[in-house]
mmCIF file of C-alpha atoms in Angstrom:
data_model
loop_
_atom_site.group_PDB
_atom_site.id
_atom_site.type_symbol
_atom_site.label_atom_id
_atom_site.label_comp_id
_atom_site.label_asym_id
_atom_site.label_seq_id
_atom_site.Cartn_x
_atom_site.Cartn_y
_atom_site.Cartn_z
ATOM 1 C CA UNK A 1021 217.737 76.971 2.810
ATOM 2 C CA UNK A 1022 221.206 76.678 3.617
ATOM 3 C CA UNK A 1023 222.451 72.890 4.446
ATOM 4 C CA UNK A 1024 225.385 71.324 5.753
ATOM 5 C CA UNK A 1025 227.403 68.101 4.185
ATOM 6 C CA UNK A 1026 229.349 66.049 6.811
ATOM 7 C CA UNK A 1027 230.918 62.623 6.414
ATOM 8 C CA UNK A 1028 229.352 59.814 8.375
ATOM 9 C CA UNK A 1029 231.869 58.869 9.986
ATOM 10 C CA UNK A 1030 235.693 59.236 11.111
ATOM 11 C CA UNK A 1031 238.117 57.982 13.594
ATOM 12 C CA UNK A 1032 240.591 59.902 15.527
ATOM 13 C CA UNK A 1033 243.938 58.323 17.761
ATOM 14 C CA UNK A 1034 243.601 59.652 20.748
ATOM 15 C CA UNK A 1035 245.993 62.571 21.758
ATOM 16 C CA UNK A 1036 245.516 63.144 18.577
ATOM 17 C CA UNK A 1037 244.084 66.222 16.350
ATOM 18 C CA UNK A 1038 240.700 65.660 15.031
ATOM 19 C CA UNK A 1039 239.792 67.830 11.909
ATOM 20 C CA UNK A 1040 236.203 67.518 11.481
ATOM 21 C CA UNK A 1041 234.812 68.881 7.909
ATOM 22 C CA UNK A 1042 231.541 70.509 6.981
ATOM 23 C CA UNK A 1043 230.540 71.827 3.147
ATOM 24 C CA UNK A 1044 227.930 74.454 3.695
ATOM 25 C CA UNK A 1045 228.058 75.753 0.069
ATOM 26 C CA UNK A 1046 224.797 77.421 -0.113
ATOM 27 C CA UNK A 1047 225.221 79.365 3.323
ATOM 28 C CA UNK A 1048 224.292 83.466 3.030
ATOM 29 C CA UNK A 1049 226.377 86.236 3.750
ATOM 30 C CA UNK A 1050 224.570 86.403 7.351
ATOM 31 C CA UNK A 1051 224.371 83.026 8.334
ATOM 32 C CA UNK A 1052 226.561 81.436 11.379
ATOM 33 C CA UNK A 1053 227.947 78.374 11.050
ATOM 34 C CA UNK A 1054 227.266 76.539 14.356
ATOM 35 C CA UNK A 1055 229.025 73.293 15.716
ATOM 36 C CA UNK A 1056 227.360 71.158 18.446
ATOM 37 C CA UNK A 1057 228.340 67.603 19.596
ATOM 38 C CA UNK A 1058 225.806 64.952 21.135
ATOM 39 C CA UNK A 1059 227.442 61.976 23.445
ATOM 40 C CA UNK A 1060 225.584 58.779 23.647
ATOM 41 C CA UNK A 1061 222.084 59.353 25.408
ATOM 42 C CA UNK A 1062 223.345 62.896 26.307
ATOM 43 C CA UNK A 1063 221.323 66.492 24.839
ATOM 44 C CA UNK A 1064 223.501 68.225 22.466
ATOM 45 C CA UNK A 1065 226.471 70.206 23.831
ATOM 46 C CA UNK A 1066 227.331 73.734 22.086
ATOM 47 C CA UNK A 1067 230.972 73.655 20.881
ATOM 48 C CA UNK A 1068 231.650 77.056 18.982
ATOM 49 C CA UNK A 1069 230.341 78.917 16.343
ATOM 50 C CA UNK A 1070 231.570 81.788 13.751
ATOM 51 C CA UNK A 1071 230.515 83.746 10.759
ATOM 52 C CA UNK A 1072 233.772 84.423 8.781
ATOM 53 C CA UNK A 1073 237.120 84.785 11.290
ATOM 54 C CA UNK A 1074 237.901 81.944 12.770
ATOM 55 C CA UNK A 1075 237.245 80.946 15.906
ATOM 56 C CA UNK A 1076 238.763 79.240 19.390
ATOM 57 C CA UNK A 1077 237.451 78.749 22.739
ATOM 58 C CA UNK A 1078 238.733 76.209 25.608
ATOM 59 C CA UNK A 1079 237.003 73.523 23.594
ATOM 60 C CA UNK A 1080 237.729 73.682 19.744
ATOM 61 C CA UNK A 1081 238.545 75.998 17.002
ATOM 62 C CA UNK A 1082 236.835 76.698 14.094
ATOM 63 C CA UNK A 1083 238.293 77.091 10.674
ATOM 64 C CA UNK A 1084 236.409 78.814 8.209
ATOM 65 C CA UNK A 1085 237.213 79.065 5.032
ATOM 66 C CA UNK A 1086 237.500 82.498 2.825
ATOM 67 C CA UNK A 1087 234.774 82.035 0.638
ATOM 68 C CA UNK A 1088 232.242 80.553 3.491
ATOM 69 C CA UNK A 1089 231.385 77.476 1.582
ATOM 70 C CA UNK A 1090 233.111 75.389 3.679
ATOM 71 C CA UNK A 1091 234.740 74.991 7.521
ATOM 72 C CA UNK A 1092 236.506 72.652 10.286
ATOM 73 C CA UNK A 1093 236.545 71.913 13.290
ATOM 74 C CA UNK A 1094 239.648 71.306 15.373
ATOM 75 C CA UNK A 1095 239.927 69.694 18.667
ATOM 76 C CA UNK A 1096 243.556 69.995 18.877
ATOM 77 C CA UNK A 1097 243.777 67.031 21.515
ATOM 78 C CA UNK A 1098 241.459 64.177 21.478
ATOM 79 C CA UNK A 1099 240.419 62.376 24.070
ATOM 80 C CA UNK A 1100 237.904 59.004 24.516
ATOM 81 C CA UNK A 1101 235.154 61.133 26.177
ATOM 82 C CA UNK A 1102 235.267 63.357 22.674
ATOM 83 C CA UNK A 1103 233.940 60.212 21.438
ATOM 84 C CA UNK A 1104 230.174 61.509 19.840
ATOM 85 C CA UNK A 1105 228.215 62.601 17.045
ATOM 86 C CA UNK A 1106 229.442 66.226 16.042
ATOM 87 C CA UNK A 1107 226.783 68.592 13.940
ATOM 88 C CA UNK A 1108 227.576 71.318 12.073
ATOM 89 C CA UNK A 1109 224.710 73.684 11.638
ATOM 90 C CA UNK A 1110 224.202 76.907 9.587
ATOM 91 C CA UNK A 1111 221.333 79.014 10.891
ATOM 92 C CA UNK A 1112 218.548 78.904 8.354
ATOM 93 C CA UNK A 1113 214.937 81.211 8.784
ATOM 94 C CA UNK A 1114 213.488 84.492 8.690
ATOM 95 C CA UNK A 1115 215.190 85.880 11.934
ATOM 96 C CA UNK A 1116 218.203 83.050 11.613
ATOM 97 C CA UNK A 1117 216.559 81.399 14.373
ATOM 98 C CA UNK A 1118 215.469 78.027 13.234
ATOM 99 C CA UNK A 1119 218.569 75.271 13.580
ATOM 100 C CA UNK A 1120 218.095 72.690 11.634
ATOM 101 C CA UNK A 1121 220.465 69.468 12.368
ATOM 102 C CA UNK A 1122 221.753 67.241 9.940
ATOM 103 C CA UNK A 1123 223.143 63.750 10.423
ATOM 104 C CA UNK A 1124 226.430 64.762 11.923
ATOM 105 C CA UNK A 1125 229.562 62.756 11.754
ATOM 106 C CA UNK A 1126 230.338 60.112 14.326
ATOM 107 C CA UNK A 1127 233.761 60.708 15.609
ATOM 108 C CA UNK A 1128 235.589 57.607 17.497
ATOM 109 C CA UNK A 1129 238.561 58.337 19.594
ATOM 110 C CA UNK A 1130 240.453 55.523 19.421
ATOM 111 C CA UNK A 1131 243.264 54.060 22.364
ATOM 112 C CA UNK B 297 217.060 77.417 37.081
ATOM 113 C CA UNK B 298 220.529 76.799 35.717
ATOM 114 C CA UNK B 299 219.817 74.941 32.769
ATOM 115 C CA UNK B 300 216.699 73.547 30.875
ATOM 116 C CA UNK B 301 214.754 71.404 33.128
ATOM 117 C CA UNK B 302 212.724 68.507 31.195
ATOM 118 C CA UNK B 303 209.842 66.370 32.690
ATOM 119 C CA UNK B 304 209.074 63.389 33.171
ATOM 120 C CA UNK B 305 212.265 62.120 32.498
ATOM 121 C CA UNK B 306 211.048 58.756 31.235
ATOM 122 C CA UNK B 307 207.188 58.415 30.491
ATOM 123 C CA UNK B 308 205.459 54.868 29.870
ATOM 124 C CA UNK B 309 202.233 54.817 28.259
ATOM 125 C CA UNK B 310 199.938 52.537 26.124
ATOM 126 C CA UNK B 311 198.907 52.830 23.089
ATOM 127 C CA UNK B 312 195.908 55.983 22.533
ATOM 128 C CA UNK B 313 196.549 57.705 25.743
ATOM 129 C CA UNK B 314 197.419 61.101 25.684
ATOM 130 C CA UNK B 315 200.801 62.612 26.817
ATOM 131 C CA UNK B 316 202.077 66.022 27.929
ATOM 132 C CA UNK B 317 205.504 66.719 28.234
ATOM 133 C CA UNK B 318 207.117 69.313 29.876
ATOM 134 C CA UNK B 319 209.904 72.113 29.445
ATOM 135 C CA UNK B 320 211.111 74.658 32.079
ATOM 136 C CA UNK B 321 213.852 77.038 29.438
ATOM 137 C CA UNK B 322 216.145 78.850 30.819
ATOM 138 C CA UNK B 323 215.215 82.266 32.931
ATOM 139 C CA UNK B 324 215.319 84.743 30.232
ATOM 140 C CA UNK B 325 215.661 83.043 26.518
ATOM 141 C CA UNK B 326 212.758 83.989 24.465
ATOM 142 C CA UNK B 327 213.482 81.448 22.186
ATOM 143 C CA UNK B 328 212.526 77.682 22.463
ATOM 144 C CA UNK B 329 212.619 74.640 20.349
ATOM 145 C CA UNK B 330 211.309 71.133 20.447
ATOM 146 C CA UNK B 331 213.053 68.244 19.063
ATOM 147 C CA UNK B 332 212.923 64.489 18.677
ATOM 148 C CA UNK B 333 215.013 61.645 18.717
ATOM 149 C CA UNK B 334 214.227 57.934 17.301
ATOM 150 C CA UNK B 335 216.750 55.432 18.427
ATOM 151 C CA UNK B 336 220.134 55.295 16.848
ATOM 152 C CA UNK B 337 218.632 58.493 14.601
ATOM 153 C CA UNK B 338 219.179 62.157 14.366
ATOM 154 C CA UNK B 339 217.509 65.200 15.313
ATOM 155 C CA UNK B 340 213.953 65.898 13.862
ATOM 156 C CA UNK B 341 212.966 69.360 13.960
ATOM 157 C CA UNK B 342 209.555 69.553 16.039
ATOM 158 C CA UNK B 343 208.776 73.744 16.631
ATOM 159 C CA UNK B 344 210.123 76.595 18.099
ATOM 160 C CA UNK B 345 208.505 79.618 19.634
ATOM 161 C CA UNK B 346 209.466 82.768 20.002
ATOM 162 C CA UNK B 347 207.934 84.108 23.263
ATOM 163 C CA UNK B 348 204.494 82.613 23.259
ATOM 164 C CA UNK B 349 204.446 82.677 19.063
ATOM 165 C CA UNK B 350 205.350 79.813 17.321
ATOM 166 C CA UNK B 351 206.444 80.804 13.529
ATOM 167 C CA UNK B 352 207.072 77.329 12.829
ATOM 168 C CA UNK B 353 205.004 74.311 13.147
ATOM 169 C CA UNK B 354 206.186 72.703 9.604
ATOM 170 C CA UNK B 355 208.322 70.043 11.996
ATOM 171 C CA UNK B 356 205.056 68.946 13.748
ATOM 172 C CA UNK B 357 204.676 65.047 12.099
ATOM 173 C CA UNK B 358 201.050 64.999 12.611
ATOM 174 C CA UNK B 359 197.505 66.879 14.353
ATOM 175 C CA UNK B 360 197.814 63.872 17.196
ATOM 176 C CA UNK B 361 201.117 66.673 18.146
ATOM 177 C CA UNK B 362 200.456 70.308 19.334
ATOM 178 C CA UNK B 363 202.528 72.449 21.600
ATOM 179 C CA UNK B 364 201.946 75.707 23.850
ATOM 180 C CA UNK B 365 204.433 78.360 25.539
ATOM 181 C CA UNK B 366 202.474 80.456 28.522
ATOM 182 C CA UNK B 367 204.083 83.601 29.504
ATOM 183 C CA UNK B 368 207.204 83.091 27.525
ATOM 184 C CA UNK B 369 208.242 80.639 29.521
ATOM 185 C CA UNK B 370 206.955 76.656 30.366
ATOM 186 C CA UNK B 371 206.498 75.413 27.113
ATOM 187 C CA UNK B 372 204.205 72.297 26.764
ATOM 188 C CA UNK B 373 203.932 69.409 24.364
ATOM 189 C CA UNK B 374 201.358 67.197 23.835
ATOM 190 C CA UNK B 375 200.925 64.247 21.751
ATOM 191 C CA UNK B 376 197.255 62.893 21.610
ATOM 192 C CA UNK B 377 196.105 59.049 21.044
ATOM 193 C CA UNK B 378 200.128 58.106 21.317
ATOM 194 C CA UNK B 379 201.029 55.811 18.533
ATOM 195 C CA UNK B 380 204.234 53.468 18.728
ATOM 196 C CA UNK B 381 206.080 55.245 16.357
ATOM 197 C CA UNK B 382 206.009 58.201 18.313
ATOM 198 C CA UNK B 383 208.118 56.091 20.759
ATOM 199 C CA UNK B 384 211.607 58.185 21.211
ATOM 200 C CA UNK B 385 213.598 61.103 23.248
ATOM 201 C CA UNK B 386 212.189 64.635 23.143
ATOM 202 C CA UNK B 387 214.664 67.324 23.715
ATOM 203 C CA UNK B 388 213.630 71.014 24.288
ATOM 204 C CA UNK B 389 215.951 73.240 24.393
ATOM 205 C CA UNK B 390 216.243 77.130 24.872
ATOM 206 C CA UNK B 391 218.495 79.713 23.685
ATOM 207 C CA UNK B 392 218.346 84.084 23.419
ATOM 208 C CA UNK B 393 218.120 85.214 20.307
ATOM 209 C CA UNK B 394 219.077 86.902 17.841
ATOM 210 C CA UNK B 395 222.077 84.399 17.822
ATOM 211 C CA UNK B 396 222.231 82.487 21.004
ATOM 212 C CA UNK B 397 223.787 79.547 21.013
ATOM 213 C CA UNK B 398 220.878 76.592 21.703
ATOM 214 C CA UNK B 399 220.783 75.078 25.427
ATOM 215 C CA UNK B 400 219.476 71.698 25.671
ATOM 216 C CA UNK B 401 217.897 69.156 28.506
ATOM 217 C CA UNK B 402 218.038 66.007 29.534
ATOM 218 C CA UNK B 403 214.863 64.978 27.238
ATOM 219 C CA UNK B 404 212.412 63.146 28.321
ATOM 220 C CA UNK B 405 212.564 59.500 26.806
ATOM 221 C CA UNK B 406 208.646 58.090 25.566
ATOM 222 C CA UNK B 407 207.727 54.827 25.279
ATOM 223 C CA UNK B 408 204.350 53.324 23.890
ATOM 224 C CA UNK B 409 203.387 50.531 24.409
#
């Protein structure tokens, strides 16, 4: 199974760009890599997802790079309420249907 | 409804009782999946059904847990003779395959006593 490497932790000034990495070294040729963010006591949020262009929507963009073993994602202007654990999730499973979430990385937006 | 729709929102119990816990997906997404939270932790894979089949039970933790999706829809999970441990937020969420991005609820937040 495919699986995702993200550091624990990382702060961000706010206003600021936050670059948050994920290794996904194993991922197949099929597999989507999937970002979702989870603030405090909230469900997980969707953020964006790709398979090998990258990506932008109103929230983030995603940065993949050419070989697939690795991405990140941008949120070009961080603000406190981007405070949150951020996952990064590459579809593992028969159909690709089973996401599996690792620990994430806790991003702090600091004043 | 809009979104995924979670109940009881916080649940109370003692220590051997039974619990059922409840998720509405949203209208349409075949898939569903069943999570759990521990305080301060991350998310543990529970099961996910497609329609009323569930491929997957490896995330289940133990026989006490079991869970049931009627008419592709209301999906029900039920934890029998509730231990403390299994104190902790269950999320559900929903999504339409084949790469639907995952919709989640509120959870609903168990606590044995």
């Amino acid at each position: 199974d495919a699986k995702t490497t993200q550091p624990p932790s990382m702060d961000c000034a706010e206003g600021r760009a936050a670059n948050l990495p994920c290794n996904h070294s194993t991922i197949s040729g099929n597999e989507y890599v999937y970002w979702y963010r989870q603030i405090h006591s909230q469900g997980p949020q969707y953020i964006i997802h790709g398979l090998k262009n990258n990506e932008t929507n109103e929230m983030a963009s995603l940065i993949i790079t050419e070989d697939r073993k690795s991405s990140t994602l941008i949120l070009p202007h961080a603000t406190l309420r981007d405070t949150a654990v951020y996952y990064c999730i590459v579809r593992v499973g028969d159909y690709g249907q089973n996401f599996v979430f690792g620990p994430g990385t806790r991003l702090s937006v600091l004043p | 409804g809009a979104g995924v729709s979670q109940s009881p929102s916080n649940k109370v119990t003692e220590k051997g009782k039974d619990v059922e816990l409840r998720c509405d997906p949203i209208s349409g997404h075949t898939a569903l999946y069943w999570y759990r939270q521990s305080l301060g932790q991350g998310l543990e894979f529970l099961i996910y059904f497609q329609g009323n089949s569930a491929p997957d039970k490896s995330g289940l933790p133990s026989d006490r847990f079991s869970a049931e999706r009627t008419g592709g829809s209301v999906s029900t999970l039920t934890i029998q003779r509730t231990q403390q441990e299994d104190s902790a937020v269950y999320l559900c969420a929903s999504s339409l395959p084949p790469y639907g991005e995952l919709f989640f609820g509120e959870g609903s937040r168990l606590t044995v006593l």
